[in-house]
mmCIF file with all atom_site columns, C-alpha atoms in Angstrom:
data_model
loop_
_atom_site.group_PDB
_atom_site.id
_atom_site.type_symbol
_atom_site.label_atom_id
_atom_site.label_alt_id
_atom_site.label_comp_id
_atom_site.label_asym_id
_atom_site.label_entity_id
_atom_site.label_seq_id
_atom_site.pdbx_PDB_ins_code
_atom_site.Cartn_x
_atom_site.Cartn_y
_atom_site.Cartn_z
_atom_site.occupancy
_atom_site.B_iso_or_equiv
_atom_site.pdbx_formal_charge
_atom_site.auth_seq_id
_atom_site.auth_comp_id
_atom_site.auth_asym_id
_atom_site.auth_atom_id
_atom_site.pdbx_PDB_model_num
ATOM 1   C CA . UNK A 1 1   ? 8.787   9.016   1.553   1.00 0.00 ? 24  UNK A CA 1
ATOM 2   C CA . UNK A 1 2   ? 7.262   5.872   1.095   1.00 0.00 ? 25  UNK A CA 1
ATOM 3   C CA . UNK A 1 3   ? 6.803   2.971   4.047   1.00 0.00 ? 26  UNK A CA 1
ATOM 4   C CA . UNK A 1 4   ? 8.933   0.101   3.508   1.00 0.00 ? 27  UNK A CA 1
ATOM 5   C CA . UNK A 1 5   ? 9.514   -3.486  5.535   1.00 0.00 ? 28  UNK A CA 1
ATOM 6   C CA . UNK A 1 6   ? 13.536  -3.594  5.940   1.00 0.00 ? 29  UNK A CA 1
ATOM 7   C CA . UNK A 1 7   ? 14.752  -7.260  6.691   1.00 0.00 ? 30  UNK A CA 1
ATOM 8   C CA . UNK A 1 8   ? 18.305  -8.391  7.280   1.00 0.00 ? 31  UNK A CA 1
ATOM 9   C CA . UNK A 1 9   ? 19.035  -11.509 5.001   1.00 0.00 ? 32  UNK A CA 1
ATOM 10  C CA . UNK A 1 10  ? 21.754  -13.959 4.611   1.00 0.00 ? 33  UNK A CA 1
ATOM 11  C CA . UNK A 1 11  ? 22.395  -15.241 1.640   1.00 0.00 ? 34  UNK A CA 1
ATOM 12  C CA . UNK A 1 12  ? 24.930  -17.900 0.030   1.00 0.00 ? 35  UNK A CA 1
ATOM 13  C CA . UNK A 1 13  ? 26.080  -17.510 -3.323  1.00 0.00 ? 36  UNK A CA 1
ATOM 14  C CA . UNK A 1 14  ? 25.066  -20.938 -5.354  1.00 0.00 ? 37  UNK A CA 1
ATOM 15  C CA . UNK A 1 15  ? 28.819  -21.357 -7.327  1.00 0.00 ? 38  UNK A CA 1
ATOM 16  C CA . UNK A 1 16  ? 29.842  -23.780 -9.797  1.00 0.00 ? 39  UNK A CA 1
ATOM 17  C CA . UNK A 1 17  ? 32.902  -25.292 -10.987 1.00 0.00 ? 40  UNK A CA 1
ATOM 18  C CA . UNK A 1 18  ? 34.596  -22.319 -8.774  1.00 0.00 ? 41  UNK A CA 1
ATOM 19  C CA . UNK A 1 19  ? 35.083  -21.862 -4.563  1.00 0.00 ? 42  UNK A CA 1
ATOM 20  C CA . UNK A 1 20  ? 34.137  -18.380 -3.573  1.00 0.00 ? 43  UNK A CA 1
ATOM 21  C CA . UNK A 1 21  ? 35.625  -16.836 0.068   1.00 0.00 ? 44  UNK A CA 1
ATOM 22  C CA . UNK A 1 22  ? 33.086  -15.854 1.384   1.00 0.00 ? 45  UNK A CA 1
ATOM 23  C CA . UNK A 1 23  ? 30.192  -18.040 0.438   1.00 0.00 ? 46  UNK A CA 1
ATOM 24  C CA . UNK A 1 24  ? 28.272  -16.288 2.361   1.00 0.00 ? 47  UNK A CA 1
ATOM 25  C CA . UNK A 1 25  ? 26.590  -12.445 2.773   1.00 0.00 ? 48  UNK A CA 1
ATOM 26  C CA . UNK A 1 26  ? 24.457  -10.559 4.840   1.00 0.00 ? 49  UNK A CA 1
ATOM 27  C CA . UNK A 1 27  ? 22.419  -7.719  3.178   1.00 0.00 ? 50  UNK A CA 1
ATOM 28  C CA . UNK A 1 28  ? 19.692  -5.577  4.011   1.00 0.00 ? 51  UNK A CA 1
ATOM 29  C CA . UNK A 1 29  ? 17.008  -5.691  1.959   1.00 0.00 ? 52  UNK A CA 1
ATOM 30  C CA . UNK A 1 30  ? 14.076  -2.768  1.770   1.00 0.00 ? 53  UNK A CA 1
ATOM 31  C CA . UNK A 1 31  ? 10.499  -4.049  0.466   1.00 0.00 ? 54  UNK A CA 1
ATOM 32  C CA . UNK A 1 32  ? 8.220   -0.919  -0.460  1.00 0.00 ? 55  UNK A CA 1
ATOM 33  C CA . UNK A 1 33  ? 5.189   -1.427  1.574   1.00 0.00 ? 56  UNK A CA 1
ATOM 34  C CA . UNK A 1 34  ? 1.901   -1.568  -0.506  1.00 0.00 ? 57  UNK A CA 1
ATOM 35  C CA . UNK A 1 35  ? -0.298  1.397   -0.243  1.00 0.00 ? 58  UNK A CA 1
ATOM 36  C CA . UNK A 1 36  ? -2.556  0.950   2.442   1.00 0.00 ? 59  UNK A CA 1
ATOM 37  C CA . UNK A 1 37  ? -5.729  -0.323  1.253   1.00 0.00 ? 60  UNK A CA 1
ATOM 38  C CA . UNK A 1 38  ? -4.478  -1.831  -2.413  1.00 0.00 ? 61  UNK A CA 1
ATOM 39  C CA . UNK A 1 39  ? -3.453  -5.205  -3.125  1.00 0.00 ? 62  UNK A CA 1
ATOM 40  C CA . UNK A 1 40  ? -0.281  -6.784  -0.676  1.00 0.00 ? 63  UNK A CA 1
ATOM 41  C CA . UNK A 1 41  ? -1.012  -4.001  1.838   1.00 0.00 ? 64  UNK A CA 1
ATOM 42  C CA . UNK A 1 42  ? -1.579  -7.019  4.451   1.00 0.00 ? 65  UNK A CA 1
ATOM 43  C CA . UNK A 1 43  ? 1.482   -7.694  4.120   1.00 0.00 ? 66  UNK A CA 1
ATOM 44  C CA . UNK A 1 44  ? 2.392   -7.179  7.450   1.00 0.00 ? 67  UNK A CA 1
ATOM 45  C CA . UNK A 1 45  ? -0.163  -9.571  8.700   1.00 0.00 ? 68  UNK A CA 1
ATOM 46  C CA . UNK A 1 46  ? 0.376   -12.156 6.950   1.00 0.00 ? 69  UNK A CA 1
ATOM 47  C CA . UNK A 1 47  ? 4.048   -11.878 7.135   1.00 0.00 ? 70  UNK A CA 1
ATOM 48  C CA . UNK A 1 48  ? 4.831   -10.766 10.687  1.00 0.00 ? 71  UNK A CA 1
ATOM 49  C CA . UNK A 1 49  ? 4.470   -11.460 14.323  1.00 0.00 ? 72  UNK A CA 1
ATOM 50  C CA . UNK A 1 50  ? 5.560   -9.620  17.621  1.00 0.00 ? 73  UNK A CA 1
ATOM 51  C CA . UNK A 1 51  ? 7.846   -7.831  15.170  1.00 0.00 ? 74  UNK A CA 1
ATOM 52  C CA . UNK A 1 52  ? 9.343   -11.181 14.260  1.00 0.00 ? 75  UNK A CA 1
ATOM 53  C CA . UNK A 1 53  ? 8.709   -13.359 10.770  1.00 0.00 ? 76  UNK A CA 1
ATOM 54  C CA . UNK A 1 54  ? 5.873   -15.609 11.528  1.00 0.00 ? 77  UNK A CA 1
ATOM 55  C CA . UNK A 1 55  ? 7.218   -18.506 8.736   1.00 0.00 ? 78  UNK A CA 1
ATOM 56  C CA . UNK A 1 56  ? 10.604  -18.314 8.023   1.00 0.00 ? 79  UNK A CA 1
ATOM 57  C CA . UNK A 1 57  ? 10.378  -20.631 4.860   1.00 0.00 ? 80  UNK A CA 1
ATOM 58  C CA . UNK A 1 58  ? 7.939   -18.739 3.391   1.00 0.00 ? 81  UNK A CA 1
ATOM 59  C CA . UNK A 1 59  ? 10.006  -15.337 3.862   1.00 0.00 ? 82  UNK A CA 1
ATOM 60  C CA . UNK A 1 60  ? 12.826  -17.237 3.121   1.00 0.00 ? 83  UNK A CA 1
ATOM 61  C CA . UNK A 1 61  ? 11.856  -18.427 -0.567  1.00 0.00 ? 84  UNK A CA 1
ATOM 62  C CA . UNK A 1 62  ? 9.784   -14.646 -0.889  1.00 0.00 ? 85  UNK A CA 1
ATOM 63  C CA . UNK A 1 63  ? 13.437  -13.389 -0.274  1.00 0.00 ? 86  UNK A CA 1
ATOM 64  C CA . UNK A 1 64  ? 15.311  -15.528 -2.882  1.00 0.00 ? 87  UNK A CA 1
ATOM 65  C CA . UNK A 1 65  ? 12.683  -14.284 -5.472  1.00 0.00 ? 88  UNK A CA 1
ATOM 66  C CA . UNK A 1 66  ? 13.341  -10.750 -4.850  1.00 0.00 ? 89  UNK A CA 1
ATOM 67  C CA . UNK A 1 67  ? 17.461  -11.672 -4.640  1.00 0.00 ? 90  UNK A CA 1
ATOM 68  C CA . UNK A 1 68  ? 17.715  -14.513 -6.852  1.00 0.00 ? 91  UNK A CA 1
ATOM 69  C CA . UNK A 1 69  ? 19.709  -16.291 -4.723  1.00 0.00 ? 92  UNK A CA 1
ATOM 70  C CA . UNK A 1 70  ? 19.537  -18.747 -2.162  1.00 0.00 ? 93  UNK A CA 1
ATOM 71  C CA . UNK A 1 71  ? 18.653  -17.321 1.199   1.00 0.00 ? 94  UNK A CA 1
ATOM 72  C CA . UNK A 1 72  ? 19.555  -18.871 4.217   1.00 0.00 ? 95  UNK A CA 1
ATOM 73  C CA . UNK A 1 73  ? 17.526  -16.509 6.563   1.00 0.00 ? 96  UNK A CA 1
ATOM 74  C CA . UNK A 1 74  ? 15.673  -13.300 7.152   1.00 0.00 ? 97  UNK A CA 1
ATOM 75  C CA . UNK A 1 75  ? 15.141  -11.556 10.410  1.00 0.00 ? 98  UNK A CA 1
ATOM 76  C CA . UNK A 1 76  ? 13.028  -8.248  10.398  1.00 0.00 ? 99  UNK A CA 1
ATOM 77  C CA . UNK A 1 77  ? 14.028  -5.332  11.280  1.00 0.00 ? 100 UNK A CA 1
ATOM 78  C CA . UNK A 1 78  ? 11.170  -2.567  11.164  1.00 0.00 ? 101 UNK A CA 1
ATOM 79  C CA . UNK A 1 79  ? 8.677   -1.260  8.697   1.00 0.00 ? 102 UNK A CA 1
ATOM 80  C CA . UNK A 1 80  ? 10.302  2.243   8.352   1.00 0.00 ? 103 UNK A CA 1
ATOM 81  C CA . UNK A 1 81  ? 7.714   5.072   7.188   1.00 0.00 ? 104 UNK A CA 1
ATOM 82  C CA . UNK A 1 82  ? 6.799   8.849   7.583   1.00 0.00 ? 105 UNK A CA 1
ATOM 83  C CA . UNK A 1 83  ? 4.083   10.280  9.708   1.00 0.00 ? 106 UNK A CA 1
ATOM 84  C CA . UNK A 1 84  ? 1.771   10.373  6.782   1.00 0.00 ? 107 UNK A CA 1
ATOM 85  C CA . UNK A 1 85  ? 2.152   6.654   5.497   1.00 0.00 ? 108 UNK A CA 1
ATOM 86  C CA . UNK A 1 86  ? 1.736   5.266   9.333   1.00 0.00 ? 109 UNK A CA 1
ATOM 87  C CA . UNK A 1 87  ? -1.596  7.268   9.111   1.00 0.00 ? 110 UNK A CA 1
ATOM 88  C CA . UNK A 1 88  ? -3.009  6.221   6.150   1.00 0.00 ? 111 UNK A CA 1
ATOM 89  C CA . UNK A 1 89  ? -2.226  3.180   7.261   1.00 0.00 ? 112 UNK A CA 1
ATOM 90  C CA . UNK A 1 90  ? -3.970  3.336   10.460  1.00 0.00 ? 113 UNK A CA 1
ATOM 91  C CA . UNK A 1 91  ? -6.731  4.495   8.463   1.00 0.00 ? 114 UNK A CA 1
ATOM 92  C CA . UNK A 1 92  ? -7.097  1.688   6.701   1.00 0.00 ? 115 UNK A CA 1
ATOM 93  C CA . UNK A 1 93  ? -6.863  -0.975  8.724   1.00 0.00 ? 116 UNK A CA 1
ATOM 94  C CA . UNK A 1 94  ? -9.862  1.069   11.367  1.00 0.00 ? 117 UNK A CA 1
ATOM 95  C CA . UNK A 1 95  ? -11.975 0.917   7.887   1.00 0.00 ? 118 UNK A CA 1
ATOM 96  C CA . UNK A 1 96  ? -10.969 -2.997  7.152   1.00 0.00 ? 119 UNK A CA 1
ATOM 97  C CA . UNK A 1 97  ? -13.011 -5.775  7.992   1.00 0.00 ? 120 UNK A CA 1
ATOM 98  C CA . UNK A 1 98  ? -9.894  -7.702  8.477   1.00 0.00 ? 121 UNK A CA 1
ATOM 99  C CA . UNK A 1 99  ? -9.593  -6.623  11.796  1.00 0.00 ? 122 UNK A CA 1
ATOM 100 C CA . UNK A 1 100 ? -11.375 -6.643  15.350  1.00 0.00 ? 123 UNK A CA 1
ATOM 101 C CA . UNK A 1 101 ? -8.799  -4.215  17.113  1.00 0.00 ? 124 UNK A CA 1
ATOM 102 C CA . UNK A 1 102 ? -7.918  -1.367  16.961  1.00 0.00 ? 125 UNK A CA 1
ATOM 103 C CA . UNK A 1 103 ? -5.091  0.130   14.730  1.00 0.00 ? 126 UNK A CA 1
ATOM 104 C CA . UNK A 1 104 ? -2.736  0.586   17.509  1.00 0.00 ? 127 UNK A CA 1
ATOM 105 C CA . UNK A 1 105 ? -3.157  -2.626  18.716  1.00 0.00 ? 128 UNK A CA 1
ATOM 106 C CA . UNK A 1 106 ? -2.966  -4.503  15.495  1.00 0.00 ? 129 UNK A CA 1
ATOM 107 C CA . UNK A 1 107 ? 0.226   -3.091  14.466  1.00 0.00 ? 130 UNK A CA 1
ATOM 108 C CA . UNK A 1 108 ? 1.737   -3.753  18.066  1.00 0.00 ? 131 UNK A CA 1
ATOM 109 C CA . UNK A 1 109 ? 0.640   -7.437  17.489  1.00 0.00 ? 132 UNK A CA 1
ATOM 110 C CA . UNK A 1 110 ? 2.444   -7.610  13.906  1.00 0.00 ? 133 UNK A CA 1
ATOM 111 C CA . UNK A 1 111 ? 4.915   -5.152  13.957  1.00 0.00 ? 134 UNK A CA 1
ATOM 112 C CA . UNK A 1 112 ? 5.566   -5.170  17.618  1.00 0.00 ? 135 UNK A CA 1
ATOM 113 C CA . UNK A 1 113 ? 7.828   -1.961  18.346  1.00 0.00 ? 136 UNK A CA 1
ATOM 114 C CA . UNK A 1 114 ? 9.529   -1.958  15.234  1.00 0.00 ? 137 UNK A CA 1
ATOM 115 C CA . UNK A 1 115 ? 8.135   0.759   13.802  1.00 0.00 ? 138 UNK A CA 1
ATOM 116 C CA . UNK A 1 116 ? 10.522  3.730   12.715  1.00 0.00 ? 139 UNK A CA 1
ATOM 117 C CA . UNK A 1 117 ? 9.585   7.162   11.494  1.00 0.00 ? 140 UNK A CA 1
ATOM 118 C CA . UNK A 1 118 ? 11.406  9.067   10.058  1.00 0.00 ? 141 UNK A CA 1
#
């Protein structure tokens, strides 16, 4: 299994010259989490906060590019991962330079508790 950041987004649908009931969706929406160490594995740094999104425009218009529709907001929900992929990843962030904690608490400060394995 591979780790990946699930977020619950609302979305509206952008009609025209028709009305559509209902205008609006909710959806979950799984992003495959970079490989620890490779480029966009910081994702959850630069994305996250206590578990919550840290700039909800900028999640917000990340979201309509992956959808292709216009997003009205994204909560997350957890990065959900196997045993394995939370360890590589704790490996890599003890071997970054990006960081001057350890891997536990660095992931509690982005990801907060929301952290499922399965």
């Amino acid at each position: 299994m591979s780790a990946a950041y699930v977020f619950r987004v609302t979305f509206r649908l952008d009609a025209r010259g028709v009305e559509t009931d209902p205008e609006r969706f909710e959806t979950v929406v799984r992003k495959p989490a970079a490989e620890p160490g490779t480029e966009g594995w910081l994702f959850f740094r630069d994305a996250l906060w206590r578990g919550e999104v840290n700039d909800p425009g900028h999640l917000r218009s990340l979201a309509e590019g992956w959808l292709s529709v216009p997003v009205t907001s994204v909560t997350f929900s957890e990065l959900r991962t196997d045993e394995a992929s939370l360890d590589a990843l704790r490996s890599a962030i003890a071997a970054s330079d990006e960081f001057d904690d350890t891997p536990q608490a660095v992931l509690h400060a982005h990801l907060g508790s929301s952290i499922r394995v399965v």
